[in-house]
Amino acid sequence: MTSKTVAQLLKETKLQEVEIKGWVRTFRAKRFIALNDGSTLNNIQCVVDFENTPEDTLKRITTGAAVHIKGELVESQGKGQNVEIVVSSIEILGDSDPETYPIQPKKHSFEFLRENAHLRTRTNTFSAVMRLRSALSFAIHKYFNDNGFYYMHTPIITGSDAEGAGEMFRVSTLDQKNPPLTDDGEIDHSQNFFGKDTNLTVSGQLEAETYAMSLGKVYTFGPTFRAENSNTSRHLSEFWMIEPEVAFMDLAGNMDLAEDFMKSVISYVLENNADDLAFLDKRLLDEEKTKPQAERSELSLIEKLKFVADNNFKRVSYTEAIDILRNSKPNKKKKFNYIIEEWGADLQSEHERFLVEKHFKCPVILFDYPANIKAFYMRLNEDGKTVRAMDILFPGIGEIVGGSQREERLNVLKEKMAVLDIPEEELWWYLDLRKYGTAVHSGFGLGFERLVMFTTGMSNIRDVIPYPRTPQNAEF
Ligand code: 4AD
Ligand code: MG
């Protein structure tokens, strides 16, 4: 007798005695159990001999129950599957209450399933999304490992603000009601747990740079925290970010790396997760049918993924993008919420989406942004007003990657920090990299959940991470 997963059994051609444990999806006509164990989207049909099964056991085979089945794997008599199990014994491992079990065999709204996030992976959609999330993580590690990168674990608790945006979660053990104060009445962080003010990291980049400048090619892949109060379908307060950092690589090399990397991980799931993608492709198609014609996507999910894997990303400078936007219809007709008037304007997601979805109709890499709308560490160009930054914009998502060549010149970096009031004492170790063997280096950050959204066709970021953290919500 073998103990195999449903995924393995469905591929078997040899008829044999088998045993399987899983959860009942449906039980039809007191005879047919659709059993799922998470190994695949597909259920295995288990045929119960209802005449020889006690009535009490039959009653306990309900949607959601955990069961242990032994039987014979045979060619299926019915349509829809090649093999099925003729049950010889069934043990109920865990009962379910059909009256209160939230995941009924019918369509549930994503909002309802978010409130039941602990059970939502028992649906086809969420099990497919989470299997893809896992496969994408693996593909990411595989890509970097195959290409000579070291995986670096950057700290989660930090004393520095990598993005200079100041929207961080504080980590503190001080008495909140009665914190120790300095003579000036400020909170005295020297008495705090780490002897200083600390926060949850917004990016592992600064630490990754230190390792790139000794190990050459490194990447981080870990949780990242942002306390911005953005309640959108693309923002989380806790999300996962992949950040490669490479010594001796300039901005052009950075764009090549990002493009090759994105294509590689998307190709990986196209090859290895065909069942789940086919299901999500159909799901999206059904959802699109409910939208007005003009809003429907021209490509199906799988077509979109293939398109990204097979076509070059369009590389466009910020300056060119501003010209396109300024002369665009929605700008002239004042359809944008933020009208683009002059060079230097920050791009909003409506502009990014116009560029990818309406103008270029392909992934776009925007580069050479104005220095004053980007972070302090980006390499200043010879023109003195733009920096070697790049953002990758994807259809349906907007910004998915943000990166840059880093400022490697000590004096230029110090001047920039002074202008922005970033204390040198806080980043002395970051400045050391520019004192001892400085060199051109670059990297980027990919928002993992935005990649999962793109790959699965899910439109809300809360539906691609197991337990989303967003303003006013940290359930589970
Ligand atoms: O553009 P960002 O802020 O770049 C950095 O943090 C750099 N330090 C990365 C680097 O160069 N190593 O963030 C990078 C990406 C964004 O493009 C976006 O995909 C994602 O992280 N991201 C978020 N995803 C979900 N929720 C949020 N609140 C996000 N903020 C950024
Ligand atoms: Mg960014």
Coordinates of C-alpha atoms and ligand atoms in Angstrom, one line a residue:
M1 CA 0.0 0.0 0.0
T2 CA 1.4 3.4 -0.9
S3 CA 0.9 6.8 0.7
K4 CA 1.0 9.3 -2.1
T5 CA -0.4 12.8 -2.6
V6 CA -3.5 13.5 -4.8
A7 CA -1.1 15.1 -7.3
Q8 CA 0.9 11.9 -7.6
L9 CA -2.1 9.6 -7.7
L10 CA -3.8 11.5 -10.5
K11 CA -0.7 10.8 -12.6
E12 CA -0.6 7.1 -11.9
T13 CA -1.4 4.6 -14.6
K14 CA -0.8 1.5 -12.6
L15 CA -3.9 0.2 -10.8
Q16 CA -3.0 -0.4 -7.1
E17 CA -4.0 -0.3 -3.5
V18 CA -3.7 3.2 -2.2
E19 CA -4.3 5.3 0.9
I20 CA -4.8 9.0 1.1
K21 CA -5.6 11.7 3.7
G22 CA -7.3 15.0 2.8
W23 CA -10.3 17.2 3.2
V24 CA -13.7 16.6 1.7
R25 CA -14.6 19.3 -0.9
T26 CA -18.0 17.9 -1.7
F27 CA -19.9 14.7 -1.1
R28 CA -22.5 13.9 -3.8
A29 CA -25.3 11.3 -3.9
K30 CA -23.9 9.5 -0.8
R31 CA -21.3 8.1 -3.1
F32 CA -18.8 10.5 -4.6
I33 CA -16.2 12.3 -2.5
A34 CA -14.2 15.0 -4.1
L35 CA -11.0 14.9 -2.0
N36 CA -8.3 17.5 -1.9
D37 CA -5.0 17.5 0.0
G38 CA -3.4 20.7 -1.2
S39 CA -0.9 19.0 -3.5
T40 CA -2.8 20.1 -6.6
L41 CA -5.8 22.1 -7.7
N42 CA -7.5 18.9 -8.8
N43 CA -9.5 16.7 -6.5
I44 CA -9.4 13.0 -6.6
Q45 CA -12.8 11.2 -6.8
C46 CA -13.3 8.6 -4.1
V47 CA -16.3 6.3 -4.6
V48 CA -17.9 5.1 -1.4
D49 CA -19.8 1.9 -1.2
F50 CA -22.8 3.4 0.6
E51 CA -24.6 0.2 1.1
N52 CA -21.8 -1.2 3.2
T53 CA -20.8 2.0 5.0
P54 CA -22.5 2.7 8.3
E55 CA -25.1 5.5 8.1
D56 CA -23.3 7.3 10.9
T57 CA -20.1 7.5 8.9
L58 CA -21.9 8.6 5.8
K59 CA -23.4 11.5 7.8
R60 CA -20.0 12.6 8.9
I61 CA -18.6 12.9 5.4
T62 CA -19.3 16.6 5.0
T63 CA -17.6 19.5 3.2
G64 CA -14.5 20.4 5.2
A65 CA -14.1 17.2 7.1
A66 CA -10.6 15.5 7.3
V67 CA -10.7 11.9 6.2
H68 CA -8.3 8.9 5.8
I69 CA -9.3 6.7 2.9
K70 CA -8.0 3.3 1.8
G71 CA -9.0 1.7 -1.4
E72 CA -8.2 0.7 -4.9
L73 CA -7.0 3.1 -7.6
V74 CA -8.9 2.2 -10.8
E75 CA -9.7 3.7 -14.2
S76 CA -12.5 6.1 -13.7
Q77 CA -16.0 5.1 -14.9
G78 CA -17.1 8.7 -15.1
K79 CA -16.0 11.8 -17.0
G80 CA -13.6 14.4 -15.8
Q81 CA -10.8 12.2 -14.4
N82 CA -8.7 9.3 -15.5
V83 CA -8.5 7.5 -12.2
E84 CA -10.6 7.3 -9.1
I85 CA -10.4 5.5 -5.8
V86 CA -12.9 2.7 -4.9
V87 CA -13.1 3.1 -1.2
S88 CA -12.6 0.1 1.0
S89 CA -12.4 1.9 4.3
I90 CA -12.9 5.5 5.4
E91 CA -12.0 6.9 8.8
I92 CA -13.2 10.4 9.8
L93 CA -10.1 12.1 11.2
G94 CA -11.8 15.4 12.0
D95 CA -15.5 16.3 11.6
S96 CA -16.7 19.5 10.1
D97 CA -19.9 21.3 10.9
P98 CA -21.8 21.8 7.7
E99 CA -24.1 24.4 9.4
T100 CA -21.2 26.7 10.3
Y101 CA -18.3 25.8 8.0
P102 CA -17.6 29.1 6.2
I103 CA -16.2 27.6 3.0
Q104 CA -19.4 26.2 1.3
P105 CA -19.1 24.7 -2.1
K106 CA -20.2 27.9 -3.9
K107 CA -18.7 31.1 -5.0
H108 CA -17.6 33.4 -2.1
S109 CA -16.6 37.1 -2.4
F110 CA -12.9 37.9 -1.9
E111 CA -14.0 40.3 0.9
F112 CA -15.7 37.4 2.8
L113 CA -12.7 35.1 2.2
R114 CA -10.3 37.8 3.6
E115 CA -12.3 37.7 6.8
N116 CA -11.8 33.9 6.8
A117 CA -8.2 34.0 5.6
H118 CA -7.3 31.0 7.9
L119 CA -9.6 28.8 5.7
R120 CA -9.5 30.5 2.3
T121 CA -6.7 28.3 1.0
R122 CA -9.3 25.6 1.0
T123 CA -10.8 27.2 -2.1
N124 CA -9.4 26.7 -5.6
T125 CA -8.5 30.3 -6.2
F126 CA -6.5 30.8 -3.0
S127 CA -4.8 27.4 -3.1
A128 CA -3.7 28.2 -6.6
V129 CA -2.5 31.7 -5.7
M130 CA -0.5 30.4 -2.7
R131 CA 1.1 27.5 -4.6
L132 CA 2.2 30.0 -7.2
R133 CA 3.5 32.3 -4.4
S134 CA 5.6 29.4 -3.2
A135 CA 6.8 28.5 -6.7
L136 CA 7.8 32.1 -7.4
S137 CA 9.9 32.2 -4.2
F138 CA 11.7 29.1 -5.2
A139 CA 12.2 30.4 -8.7
I140 CA 13.7 33.6 -7.3
H141 CA 16.2 31.7 -5.1
K142 CA 17.0 29.4 -8.0
Y143 CA 17.7 32.3 -10.3
F144 CA 20.1 33.9 -8.0
N145 CA 21.8 30.7 -7.0
D146 CA 22.2 29.7 -10.6
N147 CA 23.8 33.1 -11.3
G148 CA 26.4 33.2 -8.5
F149 CA 24.6 35.4 -6.0
Y150 CA 24.8 34.9 -2.2
Y151 CA 21.6 35.0 -0.1
M152 CA 22.1 37.5 2.6
H153 CA 19.8 37.9 5.6
T154 CA 19.6 41.7 6.3
P155 CA 18.4 42.8 9.8
I156 CA 14.7 43.4 10.4
I157 CA 15.3 45.8 13.3
T158 CA 17.5 48.7 12.2
G159 CA 18.6 52.1 13.5
S160 CA 18.7 53.7 10.1
D161 CA 16.1 54.9 7.6
A162 CA 17.1 53.4 4.2
E163 CA 14.6 55.3 2.1
G164 CA 14.7 58.6 4.0
A165 CA 10.9 58.7 3.9
G166 CA 10.5 58.5 7.6
E167 CA 7.4 56.3 7.6
M168 CA 8.5 53.5 10.0
F169 CA 7.2 51.3 12.8
R170 CA 9.1 52.0 16.0
V171 CA 10.5 49.1 18.0
S172 CA 10.6 50.0 21.7
T173 CA 10.4 48.4 25.1
L174 CA 10.0 51.7 26.9
D175 CA 7.1 52.2 29.2
Q176 CA 4.5 53.8 26.9
K177 CA 2.6 55.6 29.7
N178 CA 5.7 56.9 31.5
P179 CA 8.7 56.9 29.2
P180 CA 12.1 58.2 30.6
L181 CA 12.7 61.8 29.4
T182 CA 15.9 63.7 28.7
D183 CA 16.6 67.1 30.2
D184 CA 14.9 68.7 27.2
G185 CA 11.8 66.7 27.7
E186 CA 12.4 64.3 24.7
I187 CA 12.0 60.5 25.1
D188 CA 15.3 59.2 26.3
H189 CA 16.2 56.4 23.8
S190 CA 19.5 55.7 25.5
Q191 CA 17.4 53.8 28.1
N192 CA 15.6 51.9 25.4
F193 CA 16.3 48.2 24.7
F194 CA 19.0 48.8 22.1
G195 CA 20.3 52.0 23.6
K196 CA 19.0 54.0 20.7
D197 CA 15.8 54.6 18.7
T198 CA 15.1 51.6 16.4
N199 CA 12.5 50.7 13.8
L200 CA 11.4 47.9 11.5
T201 CA 13.3 48.0 8.3
V202 CA 11.9 49.6 5.2
S203 CA 14.5 48.0 3.0
G204 CA 17.6 45.8 3.3
Q205 CA 19.5 47.7 0.7
L206 CA 22.0 49.7 2.8
E207 CA 23.2 46.5 4.5
A208 CA 23.1 44.6 1.2
E209 CA 25.5 47.2 -0.3
T210 CA 28.1 46.4 2.4
Y211 CA 28.0 42.7 1.4
A212 CA 28.1 43.4 -2.3
M213 CA 31.3 45.4 -1.7
S214 CA 33.0 42.2 -0.4
L215 CA 31.1 39.2 -1.7
G216 CA 30.4 40.8 -5.1
K217 CA 26.8 39.6 -5.9
V218 CA 24.3 39.3 -3.1
Y219 CA 20.5 39.5 -2.6
T220 CA 18.1 39.7 0.2
F221 CA 14.5 38.3 0.3
G222 CA 12.7 39.2 3.4
P223 CA 9.9 41.1 5.1
T224 CA 9.8 44.9 4.8
F225 CA 7.6 47.3 6.8
R226 CA 6.2 50.7 5.9
A227 CA 3.9 52.7 8.1
E228 CA 2.4 54.8 5.3
N229 CA -1.3 55.2 5.6
S230 CA -2.0 54.1 2.0
N231 CA -5.2 52.1 1.7
T232 CA -4.8 51.0 -1.9
S233 CA -5.0 47.7 -3.7
R234 CA -1.2 47.8 -4.2
H235 CA 0.1 48.7 -0.7
L236 CA 0.8 46.6 2.4
S237 CA 2.3 47.6 5.7
E238 CA 4.2 44.4 5.7
F239 CA 5.4 43.1 2.4
W240 CA 8.3 41.0 1.1
M241 CA 11.0 42.5 -1.0
I242 CA 13.8 40.9 -3.1
E243 CA 16.8 43.1 -3.3
P244 CA 19.9 42.1 -5.4
E245 CA 23.0 44.3 -5.1
V246 CA 26.0 43.9 -7.4
A247 CA 29.5 45.4 -7.3
F248 CA 31.0 46.9 -10.5
M249 CA 27.6 47.0 -12.2
D250 CA 26.2 50.2 -13.6
L251 CA 22.6 51.3 -14.3
A252 CA 22.5 49.6 -17.8
G253 CA 23.7 46.3 -16.2
N254 CA 21.1 46.8 -13.5
M255 CA 18.3 47.0 -16.1
D256 CA 19.6 44.0 -17.9
L257 CA 19.7 42.0 -14.6
A258 CA 16.2 43.1 -13.6
E259 CA 14.7 42.2 -17.0
D260 CA 16.5 38.8 -17.2
F261 CA 15.4 38.0 -13.7
M262 CA 11.8 38.9 -14.1
K263 CA 11.6 36.9 -17.4
S264 CA 13.2 33.9 -15.8
V265 CA 10.9 33.6 -12.8
I266 CA 7.8 34.1 -14.9
S267 CA 9.1 31.4 -17.4
Y268 CA 9.6 29.1 -14.4
V269 CA 6.0 29.2 -13.3
L270 CA 4.7 29.0 -16.9
E271 CA 6.7 25.7 -17.2
N272 CA 6.0 24.3 -13.7
N273 CA 2.6 25.6 -12.6
A274 CA 0.5 25.0 -15.7
D275 CA -2.6 23.7 -13.8
D276 CA -2.9 26.5 -11.4
L277 CA -2.2 29.1 -14.1
A278 CA -4.9 27.6 -16.4
F279 CA -7.4 27.8 -13.5
L280 CA -6.5 31.4 -12.7
D281 CA -6.5 32.3 -16.4
K282 CA -10.1 31.1 -16.7
R283 CA -11.1 32.8 -13.4
L284 CA -9.8 36.1 -14.7
L285 CA -11.6 35.6 -18.1
D286 CA -14.9 35.1 -16.2
E287 CA -14.2 38.2 -14.1
E288 CA -13.3 40.3 -17.2
K289 CA -16.7 39.3 -18.8
T290 CA -18.4 41.2 -16.0
K291 CA -16.6 44.5 -17.0
P292 CA -17.6 46.9 -19.7
Q293 CA -15.8 46.1 -23.0
A294 CA -13.5 49.1 -22.9
E295 CA -12.0 48.1 -19.5
R296 CA -11.4 44.5 -20.5
S297 CA -7.8 43.3 -21.0
E298 CA -6.8 42.4 -24.5
L299 CA -4.7 39.5 -23.3
S300 CA -5.5 36.6 -21.1
L301 CA -3.4 36.0 -18.0
I302 CA -1.2 33.3 -19.6
E303 CA -0.8 35.4 -22.7
K304 CA 0.3 38.3 -20.6
L305 CA 2.9 36.2 -18.8
K306 CA 4.2 34.8 -22.1
F307 CA 4.3 38.3 -23.5
V308 CA 6.5 39.5 -20.6
A309 CA 8.7 36.4 -20.9
D310 CA 9.2 36.8 -24.6
N311 CA 9.4 40.5 -25.3
N312 CA 12.0 43.2 -24.5
F313 CA 11.0 45.8 -21.9
K314 CA 10.9 49.3 -23.3
R315 CA 13.6 51.6 -21.8
V316 CA 12.5 55.2 -21.7
S317 CA 14.1 58.1 -19.9
Y318 CA 12.1 60.1 -17.4
T319 CA 12.5 63.2 -19.7
E320 CA 11.0 61.3 -22.7
A321 CA 8.2 60.0 -20.4
I322 CA 7.3 63.5 -19.3
D323 CA 7.0 64.6 -22.9
I324 CA 4.7 61.7 -23.8
L325 CA 2.6 62.4 -20.7
R326 CA 2.4 66.1 -21.3
N327 CA 1.1 65.6 -24.8
S328 CA -1.2 62.8 -23.9
K329 CA -5.0 63.0 -24.3
P330 CA -5.8 62.5 -20.6
N331 CA -3.4 65.2 -19.7
K332 CA -4.7 67.7 -22.3
K333 CA -8.4 66.8 -21.4
K334 CA -7.5 67.1 -17.7
K335 CA -8.6 63.5 -17.1
F336 CA -5.6 62.8 -14.8
N337 CA -6.0 63.7 -11.2
Y338 CA -2.5 65.2 -11.3
I339 CA -1.9 67.1 -14.5
I340 CA 1.7 67.0 -15.7
E341 CA 2.8 70.5 -16.4
E342 CA 6.6 70.5 -16.2
W343 CA 9.7 68.5 -16.0
G344 CA 10.4 67.5 -12.4
A345 CA 6.9 66.4 -11.6
D346 CA 6.6 63.1 -9.6
L347 CA 4.8 60.4 -11.5
Q348 CA 1.6 59.1 -9.9
S349 CA 0.3 55.6 -10.6
E350 CA -2.2 56.9 -13.1
H351 CA 0.7 58.2 -15.2
E352 CA 2.7 55.0 -14.9
R353 CA -0.3 53.0 -15.9
F354 CA -1.0 55.2 -18.9
L355 CA 2.5 54.7 -20.1
V356 CA 2.5 50.9 -19.8
E357 CA -1.2 50.1 -20.6
K358 CA -2.1 52.7 -23.1
H359 CA 1.0 54.1 -24.7
F360 CA 3.7 51.4 -24.9
K361 CA 1.5 48.4 -24.1
C362 CA 4.5 46.5 -22.7
P363 CA 6.6 46.6 -19.5
V364 CA 8.6 49.8 -19.3
I365 CA 11.8 50.7 -17.6
L366 CA 11.9 54.4 -16.7
F367 CA 15.4 55.8 -15.9
D368 CA 17.3 59.0 -15.1
Y369 CA 14.7 60.6 -12.8
P370 CA 15.1 64.1 -11.3
A371 CA 17.3 63.9 -8.2
N372 CA 14.9 65.6 -5.9
I373 CA 12.1 63.1 -6.2
K374 CA 14.4 60.1 -5.5
A375 CA 16.3 58.7 -2.5
F376 CA 19.6 60.2 -1.2
Y377 CA 21.8 57.2 -2.2
M378 CA 21.3 57.4 -6.0
R379 CA 24.2 58.2 -8.3
L380 CA 24.0 61.8 -9.5
N381 CA 24.4 62.1 -13.3
E382 CA 26.8 64.5 -15.0
D383 CA 23.9 66.9 -15.8
G384 CA 23.8 67.6 -12.0
K385 CA 20.0 67.3 -11.9
T386 CA 19.1 63.7 -12.6
V387 CA 20.0 60.5 -10.9
R388 CA 20.7 57.0 -12.2
A389 CA 17.4 55.6 -10.9
M390 CA 15.2 53.1 -12.7
D391 CA 11.6 52.0 -12.0
I392 CA 10.0 49.1 -13.8
L393 CA 6.3 49.5 -14.6
F394 CA 4.1 46.5 -15.4
P395 CA 0.6 46.5 -16.9
G396 CA -2.2 46.3 -14.3
I397 CA 0.3 46.9 -11.5
G398 CA 2.3 50.1 -12.1
E399 CA 5.6 50.2 -10.3
I400 CA 6.9 46.7 -9.6
V401 CA 10.6 47.4 -9.2
G402 CA 12.6 50.4 -8.0
G403 CA 16.4 50.5 -8.1
S404 CA 19.4 52.6 -9.0
Q405 CA 23.1 52.8 -9.4
R406 CA 24.4 54.0 -6.0
E407 CA 26.4 57.1 -5.3
E408 CA 29.9 55.8 -4.9
R409 CA 31.7 59.2 -4.4
L410 CA 32.2 60.1 -0.8
N411 CA 32.1 63.8 -1.2
V412 CA 29.0 63.8 -3.4
L413 CA 27.2 61.5 -1.0
K414 CA 28.1 63.6 2.0
E415 CA 26.9 66.8 0.4
K416 CA 23.6 65.1 -0.5
M417 CA 23.1 63.8 3.1
A418 CA 23.9 67.3 4.5
V419 CA 21.2 68.9 2.2
L420 CA 18.7 66.3 3.4
D421 CA 19.7 66.5 7.1
I422 CA 20.7 62.9 7.3
P423 CA 23.2 62.6 10.1
E424 CA 26.6 61.1 9.1
E425 CA 26.9 59.5 12.6
E426 CA 23.9 57.2 11.8
L427 CA 25.4 56.0 8.5
W428 CA 29.1 56.0 9.3
W429 CA 29.4 52.4 8.1
Y430 CA 27.6 53.2 4.9
L431 CA 30.1 56.1 4.3
D432 CA 33.0 53.7 5.1
L433 CA 32.2 51.8 1.9
R434 CA 33.0 55.0 0.0
K435 CA 36.3 55.4 1.9
Y436 CA 37.7 51.9 1.5
G437 CA 37.7 50.5 -2.0
T438 CA 34.7 52.3 -3.4
A439 CA 33.4 51.2 -6.7
V440 CA 30.4 51.6 -9.0
H441 CA 27.6 49.3 -7.8
S442 CA 23.9 48.9 -8.3
G443 CA 20.8 47.1 -7.2
F444 CA 17.0 47.1 -7.1
G445 CA 14.0 46.1 -5.1
L446 CA 11.2 43.9 -6.4
G447 CA 7.9 44.0 -4.5
F448 CA 7.2 40.3 -4.1
E449 CA 3.4 40.7 -3.7
R450 CA 3.2 42.9 -6.8
L451 CA 4.9 40.1 -8.7
V452 CA 2.5 37.6 -7.3
M453 CA -0.4 39.9 -8.3
F454 CA 0.9 40.1 -11.8
T455 CA 1.5 36.3 -12.1
T456 CA -1.9 35.3 -10.7
G457 CA -4.1 38.1 -12.1
M458 CA -5.4 38.9 -8.6
S459 CA -6.3 42.6 -8.4
N460 CA -6.0 43.2 -4.7
I461 CA -2.6 42.8 -2.9
R462 CA -4.5 41.6 0.2
D463 CA -5.3 38.4 -1.7
V464 CA -1.7 37.3 -2.6
I465 CA -0.2 37.3 0.9
P466 CA -1.5 34.8 3.6
Y467 CA -2.3 37.4 6.3
P468 CA -2.2 40.9 5.0
R469 CA -1.2 43.8 7.3
T470 CA -2.8 47.1 6.3
P471 CA -3.8 50.2 8.2
Q472 CA -6.4 49.2 10.9
N473 CA -5.9 45.5 10.2
A474 CA -3.7 42.9 11.7
E475 CA -6.1 40.0 12.2
F476 CA -4.7 36.4 12.4
Ligands
4AD1 O1 10.8 51.6 -4.7 P1 11.1 51.1 -3.3 O2 10.7 51.9 -2.2 O3 12.7 50.9 -3.3 C1 13.5 50.5 -2.2 O4 13.1 50.2 -1.1 C2 14.9 50.3 -2.6 N1 15.7 50.4 -1.4 C3 15.1 49.1 -3.4 C4 16.6 48.8 -3.8 O5 17.1 49.6 -4.6 N2 17.2 47.8 -3.2 O6 10.5 49.7 -3.1 C5 10.8 48.7 -4.1 C6 9.5 47.9 -4.5 C7 8.5 48.8 -5.2 O7 8.8 49.0 -6.6 C8 7.2 48.0 -5.0 O8 7.1 46.9 -5.9 C9 7.5 47.4 -3.6 O9 8.8 47.4 -3.3 N3 6.8 48.2 -2.6 C10 5.6 47.8 -2.0 N4 4.9 46.7 -2.1 C11 3.8 46.5 -1.3 N5 3.4 47.4 -0.4 C12 4.1 48.6 -0.2 N6 3.8 49.5 0.7 C13 5.3 48.8 -1.0 N7 6.2 49.8 -1.1 C14 7.1 49.4 -2.0
MG2 MG 9.9 53.2 -5.6

